[in-house]
Amino acid sequence: MSIRTLDDLLAEGVAGRRVLVRADLNVPLDKQSGAISDDGRIRAVLPTLGALVEAGAKVVVCSHLGRPKGAPDPQFSLRPVAGRLGELLGAPVHFATDTVGDSARSTVADLADGQVALLENLRFNAGETSKDEAERGAFADQLAAFGDAYVDDAFGAVHRKHASVFDVPARLPHVAGRLVLREVEVLSKLTGDPERPYVVVLGGSKVSDKLAVIEALLPTVDRLLIGGGMCFTFLKAQGLEVGTSLLEKDMVETCRNLLERSNGKILLPVDVVVADAFAPDAAHDTVRVDGIPSHRLGLDVGPETVAGFTAALSPAKTIFWNGPMGVFEMPAFAAGTRGIAEAITKADAFSVVGGGDSAAAVRALGLDETSFGHISTGGGASLEYLEGKALPGIAALEN
């Protein structure tokens, strides 16, 4: 790809220049306290921000958080993120209480060389996500006015045709940040000529969310291991009873066709943990997949499945994992996800964790992040990249 990089921008000199950085600071917040429960995405952008600060740039950071409806909503404010970012950078981060209004303009104008400002949630402005090009472009004009150059370091958003991702780079000299560059390099290994055996582990709740990537990967992988809530639609396609487990009835025939076309590549659970209810303290047992009671629902894969998946992962040289094996947020149903994650770390393979809930699980379960080859910050973006889709944010950087 013909994309200019952060190092190219730094070589030109950024001291005293305003650099607008699109980051992905869409971190989970505790619903009761409002505190950040996982700062992984903040940490991921530190190499880019640190380099710009050290080079004397006036750094203006922008990001989204959650899904506000195009207007200010206190529960989605980036203020807590500004505080945590300042702690990690070791210097205060100046926070603008709006996106492109009076507070943003004055905050950016007051920046000294080597200082950092964070604008309020981009999605508080309807122009960020608008499908109307004029409305989106008008917002992009206002954002671009805050920078002399633009850095995209928000891989988790590059699959969105949003103003800050797609339209702003057309208005400023633009480069890829270190995170985006690393993400593209890693995923290119998976879509190019991965070292074999190449094993993919997919979990999560819905087959429909992963159908396109399954279709794209099936011809290229050596094994495809399927767990999580989506496995029950596959089990149903085999004619099995799945009780009250998550089921996409309209996808059963699709799953049956995938199984028929997979030439044995797809490996499904052989046992699952079933519970009386979707609750952390629900009564639960492990049963074979051909013995799921009609009144119970599956919330994790069982130990025999973990053993079988581990055996399939052991000889792998390349591994991609996206989606938990169960409801890992509840300790009673976290063993499957933990077991598979540990199996991935023990394999002598280049391993990629495909962002989203998988990355959250690694941190929530206290696993060593450095034992994986790469942990992506973009679940949806990484899947779309593997599907072969053109990503608007990447295309904007290539132009």
Coordinates of C-alpha atoms in Angstrom, one line a residue:
M1 CA 0.0 0.0 0.0
S2 CA 1.1 3.5 -0.8
I3 CA 0.5 5.1 2.6
R4 CA 2.7 7.7 4.3
T5 CA 3.5 6.9 7.9
L6 CA 4.0 8.8 11.1
D7 CA 7.8 8.5 10.6
D8 CA 7.4 10.4 7.3
L9 CA 5.6 13.2 9.1
L10 CA 8.1 13.3 11.9
A11 CA 10.9 13.5 9.4
E12 CA 9.4 16.6 8.0
G13 CA 9.2 18.2 11.4
V14 CA 6.1 18.8 13.5
A15 CA 7.4 21.2 16.2
G16 CA 4.9 24.0 16.7
R17 CA 2.5 22.4 14.2
R18 CA -1.0 21.3 15.1
V19 CA -1.5 17.6 14.4
L20 CA -5.0 16.2 14.5
V21 CA -5.0 12.6 15.6
R22 CA -8.0 10.3 15.1
A23 CA -7.7 7.8 17.9
D24 CA -10.0 5.0 19.0
L25 CA -10.7 5.7 22.6
N26 CA -14.0 3.8 22.7
V27 CA -13.3 2.2 26.0
P28 CA -15.9 0.4 28.2
L29 CA -17.2 2.4 31.2
D30 CA -18.6 1.0 34.3
K31 CA -22.4 1.7 34.3
Q32 CA -22.6 2.6 37.9
S33 CA -19.3 4.5 38.6
G34 CA -18.5 5.7 35.1
A35 CA -14.9 4.5 35.6
I36 CA -12.9 3.0 32.7
S37 CA -13.0 -0.7 33.1
D38 CA -10.5 -1.5 30.3
D39 CA -7.9 1.1 29.1
G40 CA -6.4 -1.1 26.4
R41 CA -7.4 1.1 23.6
I42 CA -5.9 4.2 25.3
R43 CA -2.6 2.4 25.8
A44 CA -2.6 1.3 22.2
V45 CA -2.4 4.9 20.9
L46 CA 0.4 6.0 23.3
P47 CA 3.3 5.2 20.9
T48 CA 1.9 7.6 18.3
L49 CA 0.9 10.3 20.8
G50 CA 4.2 10.0 22.7
A51 CA 6.2 10.4 19.5
L52 CA 4.3 13.6 18.5
V53 CA 4.6 15.1 22.0
E54 CA 8.3 14.4 22.1
A55 CA 8.7 16.1 18.7
G56 CA 7.0 19.2 19.9
A57 CA 3.7 19.0 18.1
K58 CA 0.5 20.5 19.3
V59 CA -1.5 17.4 19.5
V60 CA -5.3 17.5 19.0
V61 CA -6.9 14.1 19.7
C62 CA -10.4 13.2 18.6
S63 CA -12.4 10.0 19.1
H64 CA -15.9 8.5 19.5
L65 CA -17.3 6.6 22.5
G66 CA -20.4 4.5 22.4
R67 CA -23.4 5.2 20.3
P68 CA -24.9 8.6 21.2
K69 CA -27.6 9.9 18.8
G70 CA -25.8 12.8 17.3
A71 CA -26.2 15.1 20.3
P72 CA -24.4 15.5 23.7
D73 CA -25.1 12.7 26.2
P74 CA -23.3 12.8 29.5
Q75 CA -23.0 9.0 29.8
F76 CA -20.8 9.0 26.7
S77 CA -18.5 11.9 27.6
L78 CA -14.8 11.4 26.9
R79 CA -13.9 13.4 30.1
P80 CA -12.9 10.2 32.0
V81 CA -10.7 9.2 29.1
A82 CA -8.9 12.6 29.1
G83 CA -8.0 12.0 32.8
R84 CA -6.7 8.5 32.1
L85 CA -4.8 9.5 29.0
G86 CA -3.1 12.3 31.0
E87 CA -2.0 9.8 33.6
L88 CA -0.5 7.5 31.0
L89 CA 1.2 10.3 29.2
G90 CA 2.5 11.8 32.4
A91 CA 1.1 15.3 31.6
P92 CA -2.3 16.9 31.7
V93 CA -4.6 16.5 28.7
H94 CA -6.6 19.6 28.0
F95 CA -10.3 18.7 27.5
A96 CA -12.7 20.5 25.2
T97 CA -16.3 20.2 26.3
D98 CA -17.5 20.2 22.7
T99 CA -16.4 18.9 19.3
V100 CA -15.9 21.9 17.1
G101 CA -17.5 24.7 19.2
D102 CA -16.2 27.5 21.3
S103 CA -14.5 25.2 23.9
A104 CA -12.8 23.2 21.2
R105 CA -11.5 26.3 19.4
S106 CA -10.2 27.9 22.5
T107 CA -8.6 24.7 23.8
V108 CA -6.8 24.1 20.6
A109 CA -5.7 27.8 20.3
D110 CA -4.2 27.7 23.8
L111 CA -2.0 24.6 23.2
A112 CA 1.7 25.0 23.6
D113 CA 4.3 22.9 21.8
G114 CA 4.3 19.3 23.1
Q115 CA 0.8 19.6 24.8
V116 CA -2.2 17.4 24.1
A117 CA -5.9 18.3 23.8
L118 CA -8.8 15.9 23.6
L119 CA -12.1 17.0 21.9
E120 CA -15.4 15.8 23.2
N121 CA -17.1 12.7 21.7
L122 CA -17.3 13.1 17.9
R123 CA -20.6 11.4 17.8
F124 CA -22.1 14.3 19.8
N125 CA -22.2 15.9 16.4
A126 CA -24.6 14.4 13.8
G127 CA -22.2 15.2 11.0
E128 CA -19.7 12.6 12.1
T129 CA -21.8 9.6 11.1
S130 CA -24.2 11.3 8.6
K131 CA -24.8 9.5 5.3
D132 CA -25.4 12.9 3.7
E133 CA -22.0 13.8 2.2
A134 CA -22.6 17.6 2.5
E135 CA -23.4 17.3 6.2
R136 CA -20.5 15.0 6.8
G137 CA -18.2 17.3 4.8
A138 CA -19.2 20.4 6.7
F139 CA -18.3 18.7 10.0
A140 CA -15.0 17.5 8.4
D141 CA -14.2 21.1 7.4
Q142 CA -14.6 22.2 11.0
L143 CA -12.4 19.3 12.3
A144 CA -9.7 19.8 9.7
A145 CA -9.4 23.5 10.8
F146 CA -7.8 22.2 14.0
G147 CA -4.9 20.6 12.3
D148 CA -2.0 21.3 9.9
A149 CA -1.6 17.5 9.4
Y150 CA -3.8 14.4 10.2
V151 CA -2.8 11.1 11.7
D152 CA -5.2 8.1 11.7
D153 CA -4.4 5.8 14.5
A154 CA -7.9 4.5 15.0
F155 CA -7.9 1.1 13.4
G156 CA -11.1 0.2 15.2
A157 CA -12.9 2.8 13.1
V158 CA -11.3 2.4 9.7
H159 CA -14.3 0.4 8.4
R160 CA -16.6 3.3 9.0
K161 CA -17.2 6.0 6.4
H162 CA -17.3 8.7 9.0
A163 CA -16.2 12.4 8.8
S164 CA -13.2 12.0 11.0
V165 CA -12.1 8.8 9.3
F166 CA -12.9 9.3 5.6
D167 CA -13.4 13.0 4.9
V168 CA -10.8 14.8 7.1
P169 CA -7.8 13.1 5.4
A170 CA -9.0 14.6 2.1
R171 CA -8.6 18.0 3.6
L172 CA -5.2 17.7 5.3
P173 CA -1.8 16.1 4.7
H174 CA -2.4 12.6 6.1
V175 CA -0.4 9.6 7.4
A176 CA -1.1 6.3 9.2
G177 CA -0.2 6.2 12.9
R178 CA 1.9 3.4 14.4
L179 CA -1.1 1.4 15.6
V180 CA -2.9 1.5 12.2
L181 CA 0.4 0.6 10.4
R182 CA 1.0 -2.4 12.7
E183 CA -2.6 -3.6 12.4
V184 CA -2.4 -3.6 8.6
E185 CA 1.0 -5.3 8.5
V186 CA -0.3 -8.1 10.8
L187 CA -3.5 -8.7 9.0
S188 CA -1.8 -8.7 5.7
K189 CA 0.2 -11.7 6.9
L190 CA -3.1 -13.6 7.4
T191 CA -4.5 -12.7 4.0
G192 CA -1.3 -13.2 2.1
D193 CA 0.6 -16.5 2.6
P194 CA 0.2 -17.5 6.2
E195 CA 2.5 -20.2 7.6
R196 CA 0.6 -23.5 8.0
P197 CA -1.2 -25.1 9.6
Y198 CA -3.4 -22.0 9.8
V199 CA -6.1 -22.4 12.4
V200 CA -9.0 -19.9 13.0
V201 CA -11.1 -19.8 16.2
L202 CA -14.4 -18.0 16.0
G203 CA -16.8 -17.4 18.8
G204 CA -19.3 -14.7 19.8
S205 CA -23.0 -14.7 19.7
K206 CA -24.3 -14.6 16.1
V207 CA -23.4 -16.6 13.0
S208 CA -24.8 -13.7 10.9
D209 CA -22.1 -11.4 12.3
K210 CA -19.4 -13.8 11.2
L211 CA -20.9 -15.3 8.0
A212 CA -18.9 -13.2 5.6
V213 CA -15.6 -13.9 7.3
I214 CA -16.4 -17.7 7.5
E215 CA -17.1 -17.7 3.8
A216 CA -13.8 -15.8 3.1
L217 CA -11.7 -18.0 5.4
L218 CA -13.0 -21.4 4.7
P219 CA -11.0 -21.9 1.4
T220 CA -7.8 -20.7 3.0
V221 CA -7.7 -22.1 6.6
D222 CA -6.7 -25.6 7.6
R223 CA -9.1 -25.8 10.6
L224 CA -12.0 -23.6 11.7
L225 CA -13.0 -24.0 15.3
I226 CA -16.4 -22.6 16.3
G227 CA -17.6 -21.9 19.8
G228 CA -19.6 -19.2 21.6
G229 CA -23.3 -18.6 21.2
M230 CA -23.0 -19.0 17.4
C231 CA -22.1 -22.7 17.8
F232 CA -25.7 -23.6 18.7
T233 CA -27.0 -22.6 15.2
F234 CA -24.4 -25.0 13.8
L235 CA -25.4 -27.7 16.2
K236 CA -29.1 -27.2 15.2
A237 CA -28.0 -27.6 11.6
Q238 CA -26.7 -31.1 12.6
G239 CA -30.2 -31.9 13.9
L240 CA -29.4 -31.5 17.6
E241 CA -31.6 -30.1 20.3
V242 CA -30.1 -26.8 21.7
G243 CA -32.7 -26.1 24.4
T244 CA -33.2 -22.3 25.0
S245 CA -29.7 -21.5 23.8
L246 CA -29.1 -18.6 21.5
L247 CA -30.3 -19.6 18.0
E248 CA -30.6 -17.9 14.7
K249 CA -33.3 -20.0 13.0
D250 CA -32.9 -18.2 9.7
M251 CA -29.2 -19.2 9.6
V252 CA -29.7 -23.0 10.2
E253 CA -29.8 -23.9 6.5
T254 CA -26.8 -21.6 5.8
C255 CA -24.8 -23.4 8.6
R256 CA -25.8 -26.8 7.1
N257 CA -24.4 -25.7 3.8
L258 CA -21.2 -24.5 5.3
L259 CA -20.7 -27.8 7.1
E260 CA -21.3 -29.7 3.9
R261 CA -18.8 -27.5 2.0
S262 CA -16.1 -27.4 4.7
N263 CA -14.5 -30.8 3.9
G264 CA -14.2 -31.5 7.6
K265 CA -12.4 -28.2 8.3
I266 CA -15.1 -27.0 10.8
L267 CA -14.7 -28.3 14.3
L268 CA -17.7 -27.9 16.6
P269 CA -18.0 -28.3 20.4
V270 CA -18.7 -31.8 21.7
D271 CA -19.8 -30.7 25.2
V272 CA -21.2 -27.5 26.6
V273 CA -22.0 -25.9 30.0
V274 CA -25.8 -25.5 30.3
A275 CA -27.6 -23.3 32.9
D276 CA -31.1 -22.7 34.1
A277 CA -30.9 -19.0 33.3
F278 CA -28.6 -16.3 31.9
A279 CA -27.3 -15.3 35.4
P280 CA -23.9 -15.6 37.1
D281 CA -25.3 -17.7 40.0
A282 CA -27.5 -19.9 37.8
A283 CA -27.4 -23.7 38.4
H284 CA -25.3 -25.3 35.7
D285 CA -23.9 -28.6 34.5
T286 CA -21.7 -29.9 31.6
V287 CA -23.5 -32.1 29.1
R288 CA -22.7 -33.6 25.7
V289 CA -24.0 -31.6 22.8
D290 CA -26.5 -34.4 22.0
G291 CA -27.9 -34.2 25.5
I292 CA -28.8 -30.5 25.9
P293 CA -32.1 -30.3 28.0
S294 CA -34.9 -28.5 26.3
H295 CA -35.3 -26.1 29.2
R296 CA -31.7 -25.1 29.6
L297 CA -29.3 -22.8 27.6
G298 CA -25.6 -23.2 26.8
L299 CA -23.3 -20.5 28.1
D300 CA -19.9 -22.0 27.6
V301 CA -18.0 -24.8 25.8
G302 CA -17.1 -27.8 28.0
P303 CA -13.8 -29.3 29.0
E304 CA -13.8 -32.0 26.3
T305 CA -14.3 -29.3 23.7
V306 CA -11.4 -27.3 25.2
A307 CA -9.2 -30.4 25.0
G308 CA -10.2 -31.1 21.3
F309 CA -9.7 -27.5 20.3
T310 CA -6.4 -27.5 22.1
A311 CA -5.3 -30.5 20.1
A312 CA -6.3 -28.8 16.9
L313 CA -4.4 -25.6 17.9
S314 CA -1.2 -27.4 19.1
P315 CA 0.4 -27.9 15.6
A316 CA -0.7 -24.5 14.3
K317 CA 1.9 -22.0 12.9
T318 CA -0.6 -19.2 12.4
I319 CA -3.7 -18.6 14.6
F320 CA -6.5 -16.0 14.3
W321 CA -9.0 -15.8 17.2
N322 CA -12.1 -13.7 17.2
G323 CA -14.9 -14.1 19.7
P324 CA -15.2 -15.7 23.2
M325 CA -16.2 -19.3 23.7
G326 CA -18.8 -18.4 26.3
V327 CA -20.1 -15.7 28.7
F328 CA -16.6 -15.0 30.1
E329 CA -17.8 -12.0 32.1
M330 CA -19.5 -14.5 34.5
P331 CA -16.8 -16.6 36.3
A332 CA -18.9 -19.8 36.1
F333 CA -18.9 -19.6 32.3
A334 CA -15.3 -18.4 31.6
A335 CA -13.4 -21.6 31.6
G336 CA -13.9 -22.3 27.9
T337 CA -12.6 -18.9 26.8
R338 CA -9.7 -19.1 29.3
G339 CA -8.8 -22.6 28.1
I340 CA -8.7 -21.7 24.4
A341 CA -6.7 -18.5 25.1
E342 CA -4.1 -20.5 27.0
A343 CA -3.9 -23.1 24.3
I344 CA -3.2 -20.3 21.8
T345 CA -0.4 -18.9 23.9
K346 CA 1.2 -22.4 24.2
A347 CA 1.2 -23.1 20.5
D348 CA 4.4 -22.4 18.6
A349 CA 2.5 -20.0 16.3
F350 CA 2.1 -16.4 15.2
S351 CA -1.2 -15.6 17.0
V352 CA -3.6 -12.7 16.3
V353 CA -6.4 -11.8 18.7
G354 CA -9.1 -10.1 16.6
G355 CA -10.0 -7.3 19.0
G356 CA -13.4 -6.6 20.5
D357 CA -14.6 -9.1 23.1
S358 CA -11.6 -11.4 22.5
A359 CA -9.2 -8.6 23.5
A360 CA -11.4 -7.7 26.4
A361 CA -11.4 -11.3 27.5
V362 CA -7.6 -11.5 27.5
R363 CA -7.4 -8.6 29.9
A364 CA -10.4 -9.5 32.0
L365 CA -9.1 -13.0 32.6
G366 CA -5.7 -11.6 33.6
L367 CA -3.8 -13.3 30.8
D368 CA -0.4 -12.1 29.6
E369 CA -0.9 -9.9 26.6
T370 CA 2.7 -10.3 25.5
S371 CA 2.2 -14.1 25.0
F372 CA 0.1 -13.4 21.9
G373 CA 1.7 -12.3 18.7
H374 CA -0.7 -9.3 18.3
I375 CA -3.9 -8.1 19.9
S376 CA -6.0 -6.1 17.5
T377 CA -7.9 -3.0 18.7
G378 CA -10.5 -3.4 16.0
G379 CA -12.9 -6.4 16.1
G380 CA -15.2 -5.3 13.2
A381 CA -12.4 -3.8 11.2
S382 CA -10.2 -6.8 11.5
L383 CA -13.0 -9.1 10.3
E384 CA -13.8 -6.9 7.4
Y385 CA -10.1 -6.7 6.4
L386 CA -10.0 -10.6 6.4
E387 CA -13.2 -10.6 4.3
G388 CA -11.3 -8.6 1.7
K389 CA -13.5 -5.6 2.0
A390 CA -12.2 -2.1 1.1
L391 CA -12.0 -0.2 4.4
P392 CA -12.9 3.5 3.9
G393 CA -10.3 4.8 6.5
I394 CA -7.5 2.9 4.8
A395 CA -8.6 4.0 1.3
A396 CA -8.6 7.6 2.5
L397 CA -5.0 7.2 3.7
E398 CA -3.9 5.7 0.3
N399 CA -5.3 8.7 -1.6

